[in-house]
CSV table of C-alpha atoms in Angstrom, one decimal:
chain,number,residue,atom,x,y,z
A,321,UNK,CA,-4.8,25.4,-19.2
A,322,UNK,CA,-2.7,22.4,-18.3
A,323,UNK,CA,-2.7,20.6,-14.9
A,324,UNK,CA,0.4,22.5,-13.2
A,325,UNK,CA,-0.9,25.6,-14.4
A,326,UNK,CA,-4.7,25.3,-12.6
A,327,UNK,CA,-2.6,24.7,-9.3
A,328,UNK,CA,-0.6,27.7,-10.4
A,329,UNK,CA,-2.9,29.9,-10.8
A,330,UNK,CA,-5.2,28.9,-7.8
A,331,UNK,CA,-2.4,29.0,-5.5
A,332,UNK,CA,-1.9,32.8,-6.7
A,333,UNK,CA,-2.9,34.6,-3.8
A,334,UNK,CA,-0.6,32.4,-1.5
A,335,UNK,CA,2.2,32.6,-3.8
A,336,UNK,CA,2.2,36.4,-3.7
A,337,UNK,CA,2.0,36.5,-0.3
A,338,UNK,CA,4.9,34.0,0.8
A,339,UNK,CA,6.7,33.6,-2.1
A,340,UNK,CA,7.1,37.7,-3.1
A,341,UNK,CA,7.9,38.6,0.9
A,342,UNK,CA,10.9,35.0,1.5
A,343,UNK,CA,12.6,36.5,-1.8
A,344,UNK,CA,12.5,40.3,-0.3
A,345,UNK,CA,13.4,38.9,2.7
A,346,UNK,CA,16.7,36.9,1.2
A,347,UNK,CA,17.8,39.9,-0.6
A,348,UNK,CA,18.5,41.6,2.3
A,349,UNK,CA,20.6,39.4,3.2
A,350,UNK,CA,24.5,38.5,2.1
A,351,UNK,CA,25.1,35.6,4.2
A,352,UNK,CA,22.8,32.8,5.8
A,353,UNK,CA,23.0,33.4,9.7
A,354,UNK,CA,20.4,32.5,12.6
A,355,UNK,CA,18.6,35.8,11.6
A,356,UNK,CA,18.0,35.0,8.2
A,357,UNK,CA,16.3,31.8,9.7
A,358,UNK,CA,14.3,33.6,12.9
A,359,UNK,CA,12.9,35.9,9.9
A,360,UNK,CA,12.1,33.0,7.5
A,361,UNK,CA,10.0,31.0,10.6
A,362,UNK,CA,8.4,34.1,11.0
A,363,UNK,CA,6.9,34.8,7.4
A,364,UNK,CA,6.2,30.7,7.1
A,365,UNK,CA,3.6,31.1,10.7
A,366,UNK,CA,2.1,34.4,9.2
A,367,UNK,CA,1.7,32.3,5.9
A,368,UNK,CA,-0.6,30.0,7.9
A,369,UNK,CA,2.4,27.2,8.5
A,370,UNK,CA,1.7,26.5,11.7
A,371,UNK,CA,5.0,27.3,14.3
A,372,UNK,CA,5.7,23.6,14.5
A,373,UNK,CA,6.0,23.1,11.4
A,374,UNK,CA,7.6,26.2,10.4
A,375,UNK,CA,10.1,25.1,13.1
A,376,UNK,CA,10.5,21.5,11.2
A,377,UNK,CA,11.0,23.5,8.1
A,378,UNK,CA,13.8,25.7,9.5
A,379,UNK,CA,15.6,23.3,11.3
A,380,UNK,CA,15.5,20.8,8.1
A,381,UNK,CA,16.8,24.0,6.0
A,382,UNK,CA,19.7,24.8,8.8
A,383,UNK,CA,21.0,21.1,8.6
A,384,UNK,CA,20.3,21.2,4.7
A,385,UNK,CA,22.8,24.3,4.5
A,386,UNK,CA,25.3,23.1,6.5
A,387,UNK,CA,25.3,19.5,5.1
A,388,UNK,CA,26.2,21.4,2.0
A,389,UNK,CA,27.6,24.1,2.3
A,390,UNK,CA,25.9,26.5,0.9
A,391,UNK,CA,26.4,30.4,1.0
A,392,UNK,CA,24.5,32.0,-1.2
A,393,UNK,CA,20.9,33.5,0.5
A,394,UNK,CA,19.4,32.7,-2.9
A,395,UNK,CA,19.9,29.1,-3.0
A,396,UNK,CA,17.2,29.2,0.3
A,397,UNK,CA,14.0,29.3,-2.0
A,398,UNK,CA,15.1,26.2,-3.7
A,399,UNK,CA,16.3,24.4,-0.7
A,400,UNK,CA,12.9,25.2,0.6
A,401,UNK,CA,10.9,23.9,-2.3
A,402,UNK,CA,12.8,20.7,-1.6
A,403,UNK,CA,12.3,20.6,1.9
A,404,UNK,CA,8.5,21.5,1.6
A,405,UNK,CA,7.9,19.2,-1.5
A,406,UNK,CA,9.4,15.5,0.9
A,407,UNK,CA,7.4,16.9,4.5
A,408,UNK,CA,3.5,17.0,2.4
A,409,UNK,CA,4.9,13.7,0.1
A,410,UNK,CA,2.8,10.8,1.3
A,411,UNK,CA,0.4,8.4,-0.2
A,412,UNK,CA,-2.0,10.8,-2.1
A,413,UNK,CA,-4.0,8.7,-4.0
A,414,UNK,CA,-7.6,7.6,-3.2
A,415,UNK,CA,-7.7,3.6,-3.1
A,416,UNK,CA,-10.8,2.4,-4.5
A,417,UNK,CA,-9.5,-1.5,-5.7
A,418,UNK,CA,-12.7,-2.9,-4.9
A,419,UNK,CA,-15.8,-3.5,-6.5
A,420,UNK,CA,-17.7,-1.5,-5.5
A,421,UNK,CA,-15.1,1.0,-3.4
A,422,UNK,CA,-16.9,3.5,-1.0
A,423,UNK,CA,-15.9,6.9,-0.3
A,424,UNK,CA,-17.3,9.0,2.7
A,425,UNK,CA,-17.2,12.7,2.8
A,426,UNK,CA,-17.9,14.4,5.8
A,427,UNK,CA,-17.0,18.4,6.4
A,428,UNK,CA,-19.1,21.3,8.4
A,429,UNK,CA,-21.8,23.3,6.5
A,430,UNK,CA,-20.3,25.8,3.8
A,431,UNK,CA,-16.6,24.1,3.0
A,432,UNK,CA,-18.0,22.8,-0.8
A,433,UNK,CA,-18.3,19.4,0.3
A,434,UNK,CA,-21.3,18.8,-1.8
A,435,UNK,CA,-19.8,20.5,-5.0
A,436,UNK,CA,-16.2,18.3,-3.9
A,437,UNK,CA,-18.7,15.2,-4.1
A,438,UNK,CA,-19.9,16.4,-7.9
A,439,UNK,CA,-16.7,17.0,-9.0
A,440,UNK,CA,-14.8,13.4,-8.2
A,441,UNK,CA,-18.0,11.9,-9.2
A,442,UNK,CA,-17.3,13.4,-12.5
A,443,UNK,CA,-13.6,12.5,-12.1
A,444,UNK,CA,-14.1,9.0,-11.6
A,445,UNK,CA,-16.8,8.9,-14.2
A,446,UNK,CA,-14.3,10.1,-17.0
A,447,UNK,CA,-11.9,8.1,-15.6
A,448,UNK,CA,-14.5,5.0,-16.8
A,449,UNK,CA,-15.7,4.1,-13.7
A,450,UNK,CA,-19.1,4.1,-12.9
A,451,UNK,CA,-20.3,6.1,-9.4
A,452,UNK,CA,-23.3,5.9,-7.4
A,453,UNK,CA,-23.9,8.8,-4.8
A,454,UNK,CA,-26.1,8.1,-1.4
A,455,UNK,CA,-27.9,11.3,-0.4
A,456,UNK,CA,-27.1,10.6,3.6
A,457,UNK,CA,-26.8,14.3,4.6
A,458,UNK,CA,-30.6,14.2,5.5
A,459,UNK,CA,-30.1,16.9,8.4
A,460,UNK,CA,-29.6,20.1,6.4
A,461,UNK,CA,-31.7,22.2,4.3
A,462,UNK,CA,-31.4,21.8,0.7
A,463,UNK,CA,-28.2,18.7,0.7
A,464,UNK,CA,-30.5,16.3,-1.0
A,465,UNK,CA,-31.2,18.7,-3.5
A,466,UNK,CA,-28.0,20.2,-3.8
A,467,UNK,CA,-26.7,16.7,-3.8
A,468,UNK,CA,-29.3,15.8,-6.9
A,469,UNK,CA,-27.8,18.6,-9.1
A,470,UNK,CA,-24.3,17.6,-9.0
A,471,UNK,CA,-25.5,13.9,-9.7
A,472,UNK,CA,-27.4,15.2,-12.9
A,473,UNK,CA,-24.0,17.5,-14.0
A,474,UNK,CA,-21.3,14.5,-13.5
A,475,UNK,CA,-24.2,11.8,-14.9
A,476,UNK,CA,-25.1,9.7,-12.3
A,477,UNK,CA,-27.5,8.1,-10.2
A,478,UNK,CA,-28.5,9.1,-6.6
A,479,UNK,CA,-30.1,7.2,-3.9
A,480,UNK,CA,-32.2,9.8,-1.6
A,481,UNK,CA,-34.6,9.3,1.3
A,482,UNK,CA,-36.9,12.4,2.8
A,483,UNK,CA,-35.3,14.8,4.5
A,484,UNK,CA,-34.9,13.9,8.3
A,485,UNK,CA,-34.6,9.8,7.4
A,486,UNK,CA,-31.8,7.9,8.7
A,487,UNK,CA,-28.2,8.6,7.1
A,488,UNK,CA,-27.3,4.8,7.9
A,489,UNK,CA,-30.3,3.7,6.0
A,490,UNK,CA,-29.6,5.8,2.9
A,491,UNK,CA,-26.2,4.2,3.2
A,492,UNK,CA,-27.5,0.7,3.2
A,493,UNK,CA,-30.0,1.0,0.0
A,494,UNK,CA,-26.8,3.0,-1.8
A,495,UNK,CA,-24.9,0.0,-1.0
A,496,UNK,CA,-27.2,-2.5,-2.5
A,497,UNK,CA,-27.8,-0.6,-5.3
A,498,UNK,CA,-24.5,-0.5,-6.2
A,499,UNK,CA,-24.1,-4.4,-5.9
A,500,UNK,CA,-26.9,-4.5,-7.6
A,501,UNK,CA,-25.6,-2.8,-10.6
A,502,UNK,CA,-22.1,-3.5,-10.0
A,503,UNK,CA,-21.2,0.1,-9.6
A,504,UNK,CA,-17.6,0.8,-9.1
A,505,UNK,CA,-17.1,3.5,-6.7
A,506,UNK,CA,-20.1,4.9,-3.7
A,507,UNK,CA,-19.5,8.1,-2.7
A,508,UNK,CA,-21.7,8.8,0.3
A,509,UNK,CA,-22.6,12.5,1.3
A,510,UNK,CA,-22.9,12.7,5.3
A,511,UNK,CA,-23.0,14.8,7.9
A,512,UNK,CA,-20.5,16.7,9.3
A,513,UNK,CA,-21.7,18.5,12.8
A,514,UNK,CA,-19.3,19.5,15.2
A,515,UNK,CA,-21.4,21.0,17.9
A,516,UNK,CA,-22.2,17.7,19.1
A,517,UNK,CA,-19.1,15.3,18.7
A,518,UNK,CA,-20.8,12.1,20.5
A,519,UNK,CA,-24.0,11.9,18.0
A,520,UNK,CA,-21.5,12.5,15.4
A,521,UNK,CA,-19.3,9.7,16.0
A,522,UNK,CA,-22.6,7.6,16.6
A,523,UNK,CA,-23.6,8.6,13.2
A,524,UNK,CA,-20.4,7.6,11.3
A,525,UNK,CA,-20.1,4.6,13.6
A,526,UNK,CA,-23.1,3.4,12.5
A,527,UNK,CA,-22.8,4.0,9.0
A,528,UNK,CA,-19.2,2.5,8.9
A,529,UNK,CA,-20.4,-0.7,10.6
A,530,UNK,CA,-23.2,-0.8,7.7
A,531,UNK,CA,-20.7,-0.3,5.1
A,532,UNK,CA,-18.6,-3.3,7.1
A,533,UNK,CA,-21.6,-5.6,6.8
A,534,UNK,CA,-22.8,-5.1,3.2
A,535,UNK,CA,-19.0,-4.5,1.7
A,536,UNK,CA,-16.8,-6.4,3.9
A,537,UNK,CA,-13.1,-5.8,3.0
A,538,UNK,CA,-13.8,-3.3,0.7
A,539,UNK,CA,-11.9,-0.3,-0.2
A,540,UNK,CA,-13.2,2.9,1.6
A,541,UNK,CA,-11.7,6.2,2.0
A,542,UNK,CA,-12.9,8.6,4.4
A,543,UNK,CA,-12.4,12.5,3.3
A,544,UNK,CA,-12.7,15.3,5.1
A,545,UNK,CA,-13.8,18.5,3.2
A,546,UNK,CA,-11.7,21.8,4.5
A,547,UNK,CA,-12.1,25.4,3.5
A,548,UNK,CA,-8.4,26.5,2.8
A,549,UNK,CA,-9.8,30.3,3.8
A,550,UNK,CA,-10.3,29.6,7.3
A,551,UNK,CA,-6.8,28.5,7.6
A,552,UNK,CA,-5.6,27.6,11.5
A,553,UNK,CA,-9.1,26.9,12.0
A,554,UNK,CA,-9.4,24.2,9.3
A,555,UNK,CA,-6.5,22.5,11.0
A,556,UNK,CA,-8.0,22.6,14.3
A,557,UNK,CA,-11.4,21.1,12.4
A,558,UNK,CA,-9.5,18.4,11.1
A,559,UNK,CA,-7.7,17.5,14.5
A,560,UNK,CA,-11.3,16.9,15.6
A,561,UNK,CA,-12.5,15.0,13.0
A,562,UNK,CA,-9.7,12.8,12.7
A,563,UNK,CA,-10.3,11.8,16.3
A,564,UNK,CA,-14.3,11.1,15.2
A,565,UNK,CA,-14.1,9.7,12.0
A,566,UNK,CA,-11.3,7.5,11.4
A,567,UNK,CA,-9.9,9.9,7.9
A,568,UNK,CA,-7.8,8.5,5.5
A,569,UNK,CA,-7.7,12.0,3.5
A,570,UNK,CA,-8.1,15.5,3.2
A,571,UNK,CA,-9.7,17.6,0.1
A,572,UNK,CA,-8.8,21.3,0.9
A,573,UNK,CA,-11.1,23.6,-1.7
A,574,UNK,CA,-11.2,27.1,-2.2
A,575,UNK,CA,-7.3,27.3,-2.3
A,576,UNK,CA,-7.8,30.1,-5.4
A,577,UNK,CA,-9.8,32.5,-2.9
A,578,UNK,CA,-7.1,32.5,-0.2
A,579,UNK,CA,-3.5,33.6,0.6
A,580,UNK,CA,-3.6,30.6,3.4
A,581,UNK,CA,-2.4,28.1,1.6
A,582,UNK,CA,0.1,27.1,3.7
A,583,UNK,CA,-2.3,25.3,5.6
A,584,UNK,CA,-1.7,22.0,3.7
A,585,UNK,CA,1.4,21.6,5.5
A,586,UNK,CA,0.2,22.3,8.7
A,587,UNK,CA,-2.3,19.3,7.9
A,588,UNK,CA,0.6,17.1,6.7
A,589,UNK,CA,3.1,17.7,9.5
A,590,UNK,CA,0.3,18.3,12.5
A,591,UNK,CA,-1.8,15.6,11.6
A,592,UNK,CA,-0.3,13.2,9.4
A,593,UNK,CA,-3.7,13.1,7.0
A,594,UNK,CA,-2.5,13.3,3.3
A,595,UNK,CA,-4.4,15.7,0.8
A,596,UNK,CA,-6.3,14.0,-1.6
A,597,UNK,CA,-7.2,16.9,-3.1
A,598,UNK,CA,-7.7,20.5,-3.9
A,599,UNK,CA,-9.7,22.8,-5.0
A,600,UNK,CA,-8.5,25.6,-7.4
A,601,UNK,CA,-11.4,27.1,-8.6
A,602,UNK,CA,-15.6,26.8,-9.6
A,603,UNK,CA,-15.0,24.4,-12.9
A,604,UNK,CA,-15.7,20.4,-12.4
A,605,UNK,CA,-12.1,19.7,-13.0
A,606,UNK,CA,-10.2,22.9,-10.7
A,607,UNK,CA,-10.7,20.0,-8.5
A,608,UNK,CA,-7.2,18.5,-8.8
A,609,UNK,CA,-5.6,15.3,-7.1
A,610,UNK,CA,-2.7,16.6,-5.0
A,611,UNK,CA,0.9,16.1,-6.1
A,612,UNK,CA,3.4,17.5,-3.3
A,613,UNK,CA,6.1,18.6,-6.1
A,614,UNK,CA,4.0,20.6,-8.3
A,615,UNK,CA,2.4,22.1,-5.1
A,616,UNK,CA,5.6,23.2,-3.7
A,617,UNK,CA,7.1,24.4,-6.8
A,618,UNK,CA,3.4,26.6,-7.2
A,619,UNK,CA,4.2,27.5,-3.9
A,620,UNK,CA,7.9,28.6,-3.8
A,621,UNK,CA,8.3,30.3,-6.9
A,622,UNK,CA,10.8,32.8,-7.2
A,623,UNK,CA,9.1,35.7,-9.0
A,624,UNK,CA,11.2,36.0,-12.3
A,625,UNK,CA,9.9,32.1,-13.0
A,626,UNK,CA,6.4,33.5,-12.5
């Protein structure tokens, strides 16, 4: 299966359920008026959208229409995969130009953060990079080991302290080891408690100004691991991380399980965070970097190019 067809397919479920009810929607129309646009909004928030976005989206389209005069209901869907694809374009890519690059990943018990880890690990690796992973969720049950079997699968070493040890000091030792070596990319598991936001941002404070002290300058991307099934309320988990945490990215997984996927551009337009990924399924590569036109397009997909 080639690379727009995984996003294809995982974005089924959302596809179905925005895609099939818009193009219902527009045949029932013969002209494009104000209700053709109150209905649109409407189907975009029930999609999980968000309202301000789906309000950005609408009033883009309305000025879009206008600006060119367009008639025809049908010519909507397209507009909107245009409109959609430039408001989730951004800067998508992870930046690891140093050696070695780190990459945090932080997200709440339960998202696949520690399967997300395993699978850019094995990314990067066939990419020909060589990865290091720092065990520095120490607080839950079963991470470390958890952590140990995605290292085996993608190849890799893991640095690991007891259960209950400090995440800042499995940080450090993953950092020298990597030197040591001359690894190219860290990719540190941590924790990712919301109940308590002060110890968290102590936690991540500490570990970034250990990460400042043994790497200075070096590349480091901080990603935030989302459940695309929980919709509105991944949104609202990323609004309070990115206050904590200082996130340069998002990876949203279980995109194939949900019809939510309109989340990403809640994400992109409420928060300004660009998806670095998402996940489309179990396999170690339905992890896919993000690419805002293929996205839309598996998104807004009339049904006869299905």
């Amino acid at each position: 299966m080639g690379f727009f067809d995984k996003i294809k397919a995982g974005l089924k479920k959302t596809r179905d359920s925005i895609s099939n009810q818009i193009t219902s929607m527009l045949h029932a129309f013969t002209k494009i008026d104000e209700d053709l646009f109150e209905e649109l909004e409407e189907l975009l928030v029930m999609a999980d959208v968000g309202i301000n976005t789906a309000t950005r989206i609408c009033d883009t389209l309305r000025a879009r229409v206008k600006e060119r005069g367009v008639t025809d209901p049908n010519q909507i869907m397209d507009l909107l995969r245009e409109v959609v694809t430039e408001m989730i374009d951004g800067d998508n890519a992870l930046h690891l130009d140093t050696q070695p690059s780190v990459i945090l990943v932080i997200g709440v018990n339960g998202v696949g953060k520690t399967t997300t880890i395993g699978k850019i690990a094995s990314r990067l690796k066939k990419e020909g990079k060589s990865v290091i992973l720092g065990a520095a969720d120490t607080f839950r049950a079963a991470a470390i080991e958890q952590l140990e079997v995605w290292a085996e699968r993608a190849g890799v070493p893991i640095i690991k302290h007891a259960e209950g040890a400090d995440p800042a000091a499995v940080v450090f030792d993953t950092i020298s080891a990597a030197k040591a070596r001359h690894t190219d990319v860290v990719i540190c598991d941590t924790a990712g408690r919301l109940h308590n936001k002060k110890n968290l941002m102590d936690e991540l404070s500490k570990i970034s100004r250990i990460i400042d002290k043994g790497l200075p300058g070096c590349s480091k991307e901080v990603l935030l691991v989302l459940d695309a099934t929980t919709g509105q309320n991944a949104v609202n988990q990323a609004r309070e991380f990115k206050e904590a945490a200082g996130l340069t990215g998002i990876v949203l997984t279980k995109l194939d399980g949900t019809a939510k996927g309109g989340v990403v551009l809640a994400i992109r337009e409420d928060l300004g965070l660009p998806v670095k990924f998402i996940g489309v399924g179990e396999q170690v590569d339905d992890l896919q970097p993000f690419d805002a036109a293929d996205f839309a397009r598996a998104l807004f997909e009339r049904p006869e190019q299905s």
